[in-house]
Coordinates of C-alpha atoms in Angstrom, one line a residue:
X1 CA 120.2 78.2 42.2
X2 CA 117.5 75.5 42.7
X3 CA 119.1 74.6 46.0
X4 CA 118.8 78.2 47.2
X5 CA 115.2 78.5 46.0
X6 CA 114.4 75.4 48.0
X7 CA 116.0 76.8 51.1
X8 CA 114.1 80.1 50.7
X9 CA 110.8 78.2 50.2
X10 CA 111.4 76.2 53.4
X11 CA 112.3 79.4 55.4
X12 CA 109.3 81.2 54.0
X13 CA 107.0 78.3 54.9
X14 CA 108.4 78.2 58.5
X15 CA 107.8 82.0 59.0
X16 CA 104.2 81.7 57.7
X17 CA 103.5 78.7 60.1
X18 CA 105.1 80.6 63.0
X19 CA 102.9 83.7 62.3
X20 CA 99.8 81.6 62.0
X21 CA 100.4 79.6 65.2
X22 CA 98.7 80.9 68.4
X23 CA 100.8 83.0 70.6
X24 CA 101.6 81.7 74.1
X25 CA 99.3 82.9 76.8
X26 CA 100.9 85.6 79.0
X27 CA 99.1 83.9 82.0
X28 CA 100.3 80.3 82.5
X29 CA 97.6 78.4 84.3
X30 CA 98.2 78.3 88.0
X31 CA 99.7 75.2 89.4
X32 CA 97.0 72.8 90.6
X33 CA 99.4 71.2 93.0
X34 CA 98.6 67.6 92.0
X35 CA 101.4 66.2 94.2
X36 CA 99.9 67.4 97.5
X37 CA 99.8 70.4 99.7
X38 CA 101.6 73.6 98.8
X39 CA 102.0 74.7 102.4
X40 CA 101.7 73.3 105.9
X41 CA 100.1 74.2 109.2
X42 CA 101.8 75.9 112.1
X43 CA 101.4 74.1 115.4
X44 CA 99.8 77.2 117.0
X45 CA 99.5 81.0 116.7
X46 CA 99.6 83.6 119.5
X47 CA 96.1 84.3 120.7
X48 CA 94.5 81.4 118.8
X49 CA 93.7 79.3 121.9
X50 CA 91.7 82.2 123.3
X51 CA 89.4 82.2 120.3
X52 CA 88.7 78.4 120.3
X53 CA 86.5 76.7 121.0
X54 CA 83.8 79.3 120.0
X55 CA 80.9 80.2 122.2
X56 CA 78.5 77.2 122.4
X57 CA 75.1 77.4 120.9
X58 CA 75.8 80.7 119.2
X59 CA 74.2 81.3 115.9
X60 CA 76.9 84.0 115.2
X61 CA 79.7 81.4 115.2
X62 CA 78.5 78.7 112.8
X63 CA 81.6 78.9 110.5
X64 CA 84.0 80.2 113.2
X65 CA 85.3 76.8 114.2
X66 CA 85.9 75.7 110.6
X67 CA 88.3 78.6 109.9
X68 CA 91.0 77.6 112.4
X69 CA 93.2 75.8 109.9
X70 CA 93.2 78.8 107.6
X71 CA 94.6 81.0 110.3
X72 CA 97.5 78.5 111.0
X73 CA 98.8 78.2 107.5
X74 CA 102.5 78.9 107.2
X75 CA 101.7 81.0 104.0
X76 CA 99.0 83.0 105.8
X77 CA 97.8 86.3 104.4
X78 CA 99.6 89.5 105.5
X79 CA 98.3 90.7 108.8
X80 CA 97.0 87.3 110.0
X81 CA 99.1 87.1 113.1
X82 CA 98.1 90.6 114.2
X83 CA 94.5 90.1 113.2
X84 CA 94.3 86.9 115.4
X85 CA 96.2 88.3 118.4
X86 CA 94.1 91.5 118.4
X87 CA 90.9 89.5 117.9
X88 CA 91.8 87.3 121.0
X89 CA 92.0 90.4 123.2
X90 CA 88.8 91.7 121.7
X91 CA 87.0 88.4 122.3
X92 CA 88.2 88.3 125.9
X93 CA 86.9 91.8 126.5
X94 CA 83.6 91.0 124.8
X95 CA 82.9 87.9 126.8
X96 CA 83.5 89.8 130.0
X97 CA 81.2 92.6 128.8
X98 CA 78.5 90.1 127.8
X99 CA 78.7 88.6 131.3
X100 CA 78.5 92.0 132.9
X101 CA 75.5 92.9 130.8
X102 CA 73.6 90.1 132.4
X103 CA 74.3 91.5 135.9
X104 CA 73.8 94.8 137.8
X105 CA 76.3 96.5 135.5
X106 CA 73.8 96.7 132.6
X107 CA 73.0 100.3 133.4
X108 CA 76.7 101.2 133.3
X109 CA 77.2 99.5 129.9
X110 CA 74.1 101.3 128.5
X111 CA 76.1 104.5 129.1
X112 CA 78.8 103.3 126.8
X113 CA 76.7 103.1 123.7
X114 CA 78.1 104.5 120.4
X115 CA 77.3 108.2 119.9
X116 CA 76.5 109.9 116.6
X117 CA 78.5 113.0 117.5
X118 CA 81.1 114.0 120.1
X119 CA 82.7 117.3 120.9
X120 CA 86.4 117.8 121.2
X121 CA 88.2 119.3 124.1
X122 CA 89.2 122.8 122.9
X123 CA 92.0 123.1 125.5
X124 CA 93.8 119.8 124.7
X125 CA 92.6 119.6 121.0
X126 CA 91.6 116.0 121.5
X127 CA 88.4 114.0 120.8
X128 CA 87.8 110.4 121.7
X129 CA 85.7 108.5 119.1
X130 CA 83.5 105.9 120.8
X131 CA 83.1 103.6 117.8
X132 CA 85.6 104.7 115.2
X133 CA 84.8 106.3 111.9
X134 CA 82.7 105.0 108.9
X135 CA 81.8 106.4 105.5
X136 CA 80.4 109.9 105.8
X137 CA 81.7 110.6 109.3
X138 CA 83.3 114.1 109.6
X139 CA 85.6 116.0 111.9
X140 CA 85.2 119.8 111.8
X141 CA 87.2 122.4 113.6
X142 CA 87.0 126.2 113.5
X143 CA 90.2 127.9 114.5
X144 CA 92.3 131.0 114.3
X145 CA 96.0 131.1 113.5
X146 CA 98.2 132.5 116.2
X147 CA 100.5 135.4 115.3
X148 CA 103.6 134.2 113.5
X149 CA 102.0 130.8 112.9
X150 CA 104.3 128.3 111.1
X151 CA 102.2 125.1 111.0
X152 CA 99.4 123.0 112.5
X153 CA 98.6 119.3 112.3
X154 CA 96.0 116.7 112.9
X155 CA 96.4 113.1 113.8
X156 CA 93.9 110.2 113.7
X157 CA 95.2 107.6 116.2
X158 CA 94.3 104.0 116.6
X159 CA 93.8 102.2 119.9
X160 CA 97.3 100.7 119.7
X161 CA 99.1 103.9 118.8
X162 CA 99.0 103.5 115.0
X163 CA 98.6 106.8 113.1
X164 CA 95.8 106.1 110.7
X165 CA 96.3 109.6 109.2
X166 CA 98.7 112.4 109.9
X167 CA 98.1 115.8 108.2
X168 CA 100.7 118.5 108.5
X169 CA 99.9 122.0 107.2
X170 CA 103.0 124.2 106.9
X171 CA 102.5 128.0 106.4
X172 CA 105.3 130.0 104.9
X173 CA 106.2 132.8 102.5
X174 CA 106.1 130.4 99.6
X175 CA 102.6 129.3 100.3
X176 CA 100.8 126.4 102.1
X177 CA 102.3 122.9 102.1
X178 CA 100.1 119.9 103.1
X179 CA 101.8 116.6 103.9
X180 CA 99.9 113.4 104.6
X181 CA 101.1 110.0 105.8
X182 CA 100.3 107.0 108.0
X183 CA 102.3 105.0 110.5
X184 CA 102.1 101.4 111.9
X185 CA 104.4 99.7 114.4
X186 CA 105.2 97.0 111.8
X187 CA 105.9 99.2 108.8
X188 CA 106.8 102.6 110.3
X189 CA 105.9 105.7 108.2
X190 CA 104.7 105.1 104.7
X191 CA 105.4 107.3 101.7
X192 CA 104.7 111.0 102.2
X193 CA 102.1 112.6 99.9
X194 CA 102.6 116.3 99.5
X195 CA 100.4 119.1 98.1
X196 CA 101.7 121.0 96.2
X197 CA 103.8 118.0 95.1
X198 CA 107.6 118.0 95.5
X199 CA 109.5 117.8 92.2
X200 CA 108.1 118.0 88.7
X201 CA 104.4 117.3 88.0
X202 CA 105.3 114.3 85.9
X203 CA 107.5 112.7 88.6
X204 CA 106.4 109.5 90.3
X205 CA 106.1 111.2 93.7
X206 CA 103.7 113.8 92.4
X207 CA 100.3 113.8 94.1
X208 CA 98.8 114.9 90.8
X209 CA 99.8 111.6 89.3
X210 CA 97.9 109.5 91.9
X211 CA 94.5 108.1 91.0
X212 CA 91.5 110.1 92.2
X213 CA 90.0 109.1 95.6
X214 CA 86.2 108.9 95.5
X215 CA 86.5 110.9 92.3
X216 CA 88.4 113.7 94.0
X217 CA 92.0 114.8 93.2
X218 CA 94.8 114.2 95.7
X219 CA 95.9 117.8 95.5
X220 CA 93.7 120.7 94.6
X221 CA 96.5 123.0 93.4
X222 CA 96.6 125.9 91.1
X223 CA 99.9 125.5 89.3
X224 CA 101.9 128.7 88.5
X225 CA 101.0 131.6 90.7
X226 CA 100.0 130.6 94.3
X227 CA 98.3 133.1 96.5
X228 CA 99.0 133.6 100.2
X229 CA 97.1 136.1 102.2
X230 CA 98.9 137.8 105.1
X231 CA 97.4 139.5 108.1
X232 CA 97.4 142.9 106.5
X233 CA 95.4 141.4 103.6
X234 CA 98.1 142.1 101.1
X235 CA 98.4 139.6 98.3
X236 CA 101.8 138.0 97.5
X237 CA 102.2 136.1 94.2
X238 CA 104.6 133.2 94.5
X239 CA 105.6 131.8 91.2
X240 CA 105.5 128.0 91.2
X241 CA 108.2 125.8 89.6
X242 CA 105.7 123.9 87.5
X243 CA 105.4 124.5 83.7
X244 CA 102.3 126.4 82.7
X245 CA 101.3 123.8 80.2
X246 CA 101.3 121.0 82.8
X247 CA 97.6 120.4 82.2
X248 CA 98.2 119.3 78.6
X249 CA 101.2 117.2 79.6
X250 CA 99.4 115.2 82.3
X251 CA 95.9 115.0 81.0
X252 CA 94.4 116.3 84.3
X253 CA 91.6 118.7 84.4
X254 CA 92.1 122.3 85.6
X255 CA 92.6 122.4 89.4
X256 CA 91.4 125.5 91.1
X257 CA 93.7 126.8 93.7
X258 CA 93.4 129.2 96.6
X259 CA 94.2 127.7 99.9
X260 CA 93.1 130.8 101.8
X261 CA 93.9 131.0 105.5
X262 CA 94.2 134.5 106.8
X263 CA 96.2 135.1 110.0
X264 CA 93.9 136.4 112.8
X265 CA 90.7 135.4 111.0
X266 CA 88.6 132.2 111.7
X267 CA 88.8 129.4 109.2
X268 CA 87.1 126.0 109.0
X269 CA 88.9 122.6 108.4
X270 CA 86.8 119.5 107.8
X271 CA 88.2 116.0 107.5
X272 CA 85.7 113.4 106.3
X273 CA 85.8 109.7 105.5
X274 CA 84.8 108.5 102.0
X275 CA 84.5 105.1 100.5
X276 CA 88.1 105.1 99.3
X277 CA 89.9 107.6 101.5
X278 CA 90.0 110.7 103.7
X279 CA 89.3 114.1 102.3
X280 CA 90.1 117.6 103.7
X281 CA 88.2 120.8 102.9
X282 CA 89.2 124.3 104.0
X283 CA 86.5 126.9 104.2
X284 CA 84.2 124.6 102.3
X285 CA 86.5 123.8 99.4
X286 CA 88.2 120.5 98.7
X287 CA 91.9 120.6 99.1
X288 CA 93.5 117.1 99.5
X289 CA 92.6 113.5 99.5
X290 CA 94.4 110.5 101.0
X291 CA 93.6 106.9 100.0
X292 CA 93.2 104.4 102.8
X293 CA 96.2 102.2 103.3
X294 CA 96.5 98.7 104.7
X295 CA 96.2 98.7 108.5
X296 CA 95.2 102.3 108.3
X297 CA 91.4 102.2 107.8
X298 CA 88.8 104.5 109.2
X299 CA 87.2 102.1 111.6
X300 CA 90.5 101.9 113.5
X301 CA 90.4 105.5 114.5
X302 CA 89.9 105.8 118.3
X303 CA 91.1 109.4 118.9
X304 CA 91.7 112.6 116.9
X305 CA 94.1 115.3 117.9
X306 CA 94.6 118.9 116.5
X307 CA 97.7 120.7 117.5
X308 CA 100.1 123.5 116.5
X309 CA 100.0 127.2 116.0
X310 CA 96.2 127.7 116.1
X311 CA 93.5 128.4 118.7
X312 CA 90.5 126.1 118.5
X313 CA 87.1 127.8 118.6
X314 CA 85.0 124.7 117.9
X315 CA 85.7 121.0 117.5
X316 CA 83.0 118.5 116.5
X317 CA 82.9 114.9 115.2
X318 CA 79.6 114.0 113.7
X319 CA 77.8 111.4 111.5
X320 CA 79.7 108.8 113.6
X321 CA 78.7 105.1 113.4
X322 CA 75.8 104.4 115.8
X323 CA 73.4 101.5 116.3
X324 CA 69.7 102.2 116.4
X325 CA 67.5 102.2 119.5
X326 CA 65.7 98.9 119.8
X327 CA 62.1 98.7 118.7
X328 CA 60.9 95.1 119.2
X329 CA 58.1 95.4 116.7
X330 CA 60.7 96.6 114.1
X331 CA 63.0 93.7 115.1
X332 CA 60.3 91.1 114.5
X333 CA 59.9 92.4 110.9
X334 CA 63.7 92.6 110.2
X335 CA 64.9 89.5 112.0
X336 CA 66.3 86.8 109.8
X337 CA 64.1 83.7 109.2
X338 CA 65.3 80.4 110.7
X339 CA 67.8 78.6 108.6
X340 CA 66.1 76.1 106.2
X341 CA 66.6 72.4 106.9
X342 CA 66.7 71.6 103.2
X343 CA 68.9 72.9 100.4
X344 CA 68.4 76.6 99.7
X345 CA 68.5 78.2 96.3
X346 CA 71.0 81.0 97.1
X347 CA 73.2 82.0 100.0
X348 CA 74.2 85.7 99.9
X349 CA 77.3 86.5 102.0
X350 CA 77.7 90.2 102.7
X351 CA 81.1 91.7 103.7
X352 CA 80.6 94.2 106.5
X353 CA 82.8 95.9 109.1
X354 CA 81.8 96.0 112.7
X355 CA 80.8 99.6 113.0
X356 CA 78.8 99.8 109.8
X357 CA 75.5 99.6 111.8
X358 CA 73.6 102.0 109.4
X359 CA 74.5 100.0 106.3
X360 CA 73.3 96.7 107.7
X361 CA 70.1 98.3 108.9
X362 CA 69.6 99.8 105.4
X363 CA 70.0 96.3 103.8
X364 CA 67.5 94.7 106.3
X365 CA 64.9 97.4 105.4
X366 CA 65.4 97.1 101.6
X367 CA 66.5 94.2 99.5
X368 CA 66.6 91.8 102.4
X369 CA 62.8 92.2 102.4
X370 CA 62.4 90.4 99.1
X371 CA 59.9 87.6 99.4
X372 CA 62.5 85.1 98.4
X373 CA 64.6 86.2 101.4
X374 CA 61.8 86.3 103.9
X375 CA 60.6 82.8 102.8
X376 CA 64.1 81.3 103.3
X377 CA 64.7 80.4 99.6
X378 CA 67.5 82.9 99.8
X379 CA 69.6 83.2 102.9
X380 CA 71.5 86.4 103.6
X381 CA 74.2 86.7 106.2
X382 CA 76.7 89.4 107.2
X383 CA 80.3 88.2 107.6
X384 CA 82.0 90.6 110.0
X385 CA 85.4 90.5 111.8
X386 CA 85.9 91.6 115.4
X387 CA 86.6 95.3 116.1
X388 CA 89.5 96.7 118.2
X389 CA 86.9 98.9 120.0
X390 CA 85.1 97.2 122.9
X391 CA 82.0 99.3 122.5
X392 CA 81.7 98.4 118.8
X393 CA 82.0 94.7 119.6
X394 CA 79.3 95.0 122.3
X395 CA 76.9 96.7 119.9
X396 CA 77.7 94.1 117.3
X397 CA 77.0 91.3 119.7
X398 CA 73.6 92.8 120.6
X399 CA 72.8 93.2 116.9
X400 CA 73.8 89.6 116.2
X401 CA 71.5 88.3 118.9
X402 CA 68.6 90.5 117.9
X403 CA 68.6 89.9 114.1
X404 CA 70.3 86.5 113.8
X405 CA 72.0 87.4 110.5
X406 CA 75.6 88.1 111.5
X407 CA 78.5 85.6 111.3
X408 CA 81.5 86.7 113.4
X409 CA 85.0 86.0 112.2
X410 CA 87.9 85.0 114.4
X411 CA 90.1 87.9 113.3
X412 CA 90.1 91.7 113.3
X413 CA 88.7 93.2 110.1
X414 CA 91.8 94.1 108.2
X415 CA 91.5 94.6 104.4
X416 CA 94.3 92.1 103.8
X417 CA 92.2 89.3 105.4
X418 CA 89.0 89.7 103.5
X419 CA 89.8 86.6 101.4
X420 CA 89.2 84.6 104.6
X421 CA 85.6 85.9 104.5
X422 CA 85.2 84.6 101.0
X423 CA 86.3 81.1 102.0
X424 CA 84.0 81.4 105.1
X425 CA 81.0 82.2 102.8
X426 CA 81.9 79.1 100.8
X427 CA 82.1 77.0 104.0
X428 CA 78.7 78.4 105.1
X429 CA 77.1 77.6 101.8
X430 CA 78.3 74.1 101.6
X431 CA 78.5 72.8 105.2
X432 CA 76.2 75.0 107.3
X433 CA 73.3 75.8 104.8
X434 CA 73.7 73.7 101.6
X435 CA 73.0 76.2 98.8
X436 CA 72.7 75.6 95.0
X437 CA 74.4 79.0 94.4
X438 CA 76.6 81.2 96.6
X439 CA 76.8 85.0 96.2
X440 CA 79.3 87.4 97.7
X441 CA 78.5 91.1 97.9
X442 CA 79.3 94.2 100.1
X443 CA 77.2 96.2 102.6
X444 CA 77.1 99.2 100.3
X445 CA 75.7 97.3 97.3
X446 CA 72.0 97.2 96.4
X447 CA 71.1 93.7 95.0
X448 CA 68.0 93.0 93.0
X449 CA 67.5 89.5 94.3
X450 CA 64.6 88.8 91.9
X451 CA 66.8 89.5 88.9
X452 CA 69.7 87.5 90.2
X453 CA 67.3 84.5 90.7
X454 CA 65.9 84.9 87.2
X455 CA 69.3 85.0 85.6
X456 CA 70.5 82.0 87.6
X457 CA 67.5 79.9 86.6
X458 CA 68.5 80.5 82.9
X459 CA 72.2 79.5 83.5
X460 CA 74.0 76.2 83.6
X461 CA 74.4 75.3 87.2
X462 CA 77.7 73.6 86.8
X463 CA 81.0 75.5 87.1
X464 CA 79.3 78.9 87.1
X465 CA 80.9 82.2 87.7
X466 CA 78.3 85.0 87.2
X467 CA 78.9 88.8 87.5
X468 CA 80.8 91.6 85.9
X469 CA 83.8 89.7 84.6
X470 CA 87.3 91.1 83.9
X471 CA 88.8 89.0 81.2
X472 CA 92.0 90.9 80.6
X473 CA 93.6 92.5 83.7
X474 CA 97.1 92.7 85.1
X475 CA 98.5 93.0 88.6
X476 CA 99.2 96.4 90.1
X477 CA 103.0 96.6 90.5
X478 CA 103.0 100.1 92.1
X479 CA 103.9 99.7 95.8
X480 CA 101.8 102.7 96.6
X481 CA 98.6 101.0 95.3
X482 CA 96.1 99.5 97.7
X483 CA 96.0 96.6 95.2
X484 CA 99.8 96.2 94.9
X485 CA 100.8 92.6 94.1
X486 CA 104.4 91.6 94.1
X487 CA 105.9 89.1 91.6
X488 CA 106.3 86.7 94.5
X489 CA 102.6 86.8 95.1
X490 CA 101.7 86.5 91.4
X491 CA 104.6 86.1 89.0
X492 CA 102.5 86.3 85.8
X493 CA 101.6 89.4 83.8
X494 CA 97.9 88.7 83.6
X495 CA 95.2 87.4 85.9
X496 CA 92.7 84.6 84.9
X497 CA 89.1 85.8 84.4
X498 CA 87.6 87.1 87.6
X499 CA 84.4 88.8 88.7
X500 CA 84.4 92.3 90.3
X501 CA 84.1 92.1 94.1
X502 CA 80.9 94.2 94.8
X503 CA 78.9 91.2 93.7
X504 CA 79.3 87.8 92.0
X505 CA 77.8 84.3 92.1
X506 CA 79.4 80.9 92.0
X507 CA 77.8 77.5 91.8
X508 CA 77.9 74.9 94.6
X509 CA 80.5 72.7 92.8
X510 CA 83.0 75.5 92.7
X511 CA 82.3 76.5 96.4
X512 CA 82.9 72.8 97.4
X513 CA 86.2 72.8 95.4
X514 CA 87.3 76.0 97.2
X515 CA 86.5 74.6 100.6
X516 CA 88.2 71.2 99.9
X517 CA 91.2 72.9 98.3
X518 CA 91.9 74.9 101.4
X519 CA 91.2 72.0 103.7
X520 CA 93.8 70.0 101.8
X521 CA 96.1 73.0 101.5
X522 CA 96.3 72.7 97.7
X523 CA 94.9 76.2 96.9
X524 CA 96.9 79.5 97.1
X525 CA 95.8 82.2 99.5
X526 CA 95.6 85.6 97.7
X527 CA 94.8 88.9 99.4
X528 CA 92.6 90.3 96.6
X529 CA 89.5 88.2 97.2
X530 CA 87.7 88.7 93.9
X531 CA 90.9 87.9 91.9
X532 CA 91.5 85.0 94.3
X533 CA 88.2 83.4 93.3
X534 CA 89.2 83.7 89.7
X535 CA 92.5 82.0 90.4
X536 CA 90.8 79.1 92.2
X537 CA 88.2 78.8 89.4
X538 CA 91.1 78.5 86.9
X539 CA 92.6 75.7 89.0
X540 CA 89.1 74.1 89.0
X541 CA 89.2 74.2 85.2
X542 CA 92.7 72.9 85.1
X543 CA 91.6 69.9 87.1
X544 CA 89.4 68.9 84.1
X545 CA 86.1 70.4 85.2
X546 CA 83.7 72.5 83.1
X547 CA 83.7 76.2 83.8
X548 CA 80.8 78.4 82.7
X549 CA 81.7 82.1 82.9
X550 CA 78.7 84.5 82.4
X551 CA 79.3 88.3 82.4
X552 CA 76.5 90.7 83.1
X553 CA 77.0 94.5 82.5
X554 CA 74.1 95.2 84.8
X555 CA 76.4 94.5 87.8
X556 CA 77.7 98.1 88.3
X557 CA 81.0 98.1 90.0
X558 CA 80.9 101.9 90.6
X559 CA 77.6 103.6 91.2
X560 CA 74.2 103.0 89.6
X561 CA 72.7 102.9 86.1
X562 CA 69.2 102.3 84.9
X563 CA 68.1 98.6 84.7
X564 CA 70.8 97.6 87.2
X565 CA 71.0 94.2 88.9
X566 CA 73.6 95.4 91.4
X567 CA 74.4 99.0 92.3
X568 CA 77.6 99.7 94.3
X569 CA 78.6 102.6 96.5
X570 CA 75.0 103.2 97.7
X571 CA 74.6 105.0 101.0
X572 CA 71.8 104.0 103.5
X573 CA 69.7 106.9 102.2
X574 CA 70.2 105.8 98.6
X575 CA 69.3 102.2 99.5
X576 CA 66.0 103.3 100.9
X577 CA 65.4 105.5 97.8
X578 CA 66.1 102.6 95.4
X579 CA 63.8 100.3 97.3
X580 CA 61.0 102.8 97.3
X581 CA 61.3 103.3 93.5
X582 CA 61.2 99.5 92.9
X583 CA 58.0 99.2 95.0
X584 CA 56.2 102.2 93.5
X585 CA 57.5 102.5 89.9
X586 CA 58.3 98.8 89.3
X587 CA 61.5 99.8 87.5
X588 CA 65.2 99.7 88.4
X589 CA 65.7 103.5 88.4
X590 CA 68.7 105.2 90.1
X591 CA 68.3 107.9 92.7
X592 CA 71.4 109.9 91.9

């Protein structure tokens, strides 16, 4: 009996000790690769020799030359080969255009400037977009269905034949079916998104299950009875196969639903580009949304085509990206100050796409006018990849020469390559303009530079990561997600702490570690740039260095709130409004 009691006591003690012991972390620290490089360099890459050496004495190529090893890594980011090859062609065309601009062909080139609006050809149903699409751009058609119409469709096409967006609208006795997809030469057609969705509402292929795009549902559907109007204006009720209580099952709000197109009567379809995806309205009401996919981004669109069983009455593309007319007095006020010859307090690297002319001008007129920026204590530079459109590149080149604040990247601006921009910012802040702190932000973010400086002066300058920190997050394993990460890319269930991408600050020692790690090929490339920085900082910590993570809830990842330090998703108009409120009311007050 005593022996049994002793055994029970030992077992009980073991269980207690086990329960009290700390549980193992679901995120093992990333390998610091102490034994040497984790990858190697390829001897060459198609198109790379056309990009190097960069243009001599160009202030827009200061970090260009130092990026070459990153492009040659055998474990390069997805899309690197295509991004380099297409950039090589873009660079060749740009250098020819720049040479021509200095000759008698300047007048001809002036006629190729980006236009804010273009009209489509009503006979062919086609419209050529001179400089692609950007946020807020819209394509609007007014048409009439032909007698016995079965369907019509619209395609947004890239310069190399890729289908950035295909929308197919089928008309039948059972109602209207909208199908959306994209196509690239490398991947073919992606997964079709349908409205109304095929299958049960709760199924994985249901558009109702997808996350909202710019706050809008993927499918604006009235489940149950759907209404189709015929030419004689009789109303036919078609009973859907969805359960009436789908709303309580899925947790979605009520979706209105009357996709009303009457045969023989004019109707209006508008496709517009948001921050996160394309949206379609019919007769002024939102119907469908389609999130941007990799290699299917709005700036790629070179041509739009409407076709099918409809007669076009009007076809207009407006709010297109366009650069401003040059006013030299205005340029003198907005031009970047010369780079300081001593260490600067803060470098701000701004991610921007080539045709985002209006966004860059809005930043130059607002928070880039802080005294700290104008004096050179804070240096701001736009980091921008080349565009596949020759006119955009020419406008971008002119802009870079005028304002002196653009750093061109030796690749085309695909989303999968933005991590290379992060490394480029670190290179710029450690090798080109030595900075005590390095900040990354986006061209649709309003940054209160004075508050950032104030916070940094109160912080420990060693091993600093400052921003809105995500301490507990896991990879997206859904292949349909823009942020999908496979287990091969990241095998762990959780990420290390990372700062949300619209804006964060790192100290100089971390930036130097990032640059050195990629020079020595000991750091992993990761396509989500903000998470990548968190992974690299974890490796910095694993190397025995001190890390100081400071989170600030005033960095707003989505939108704006009072007393903000950073407000994201701000249009050029809102940027100007925020700046005016700061100057007149001396408080961080949002405009919408």
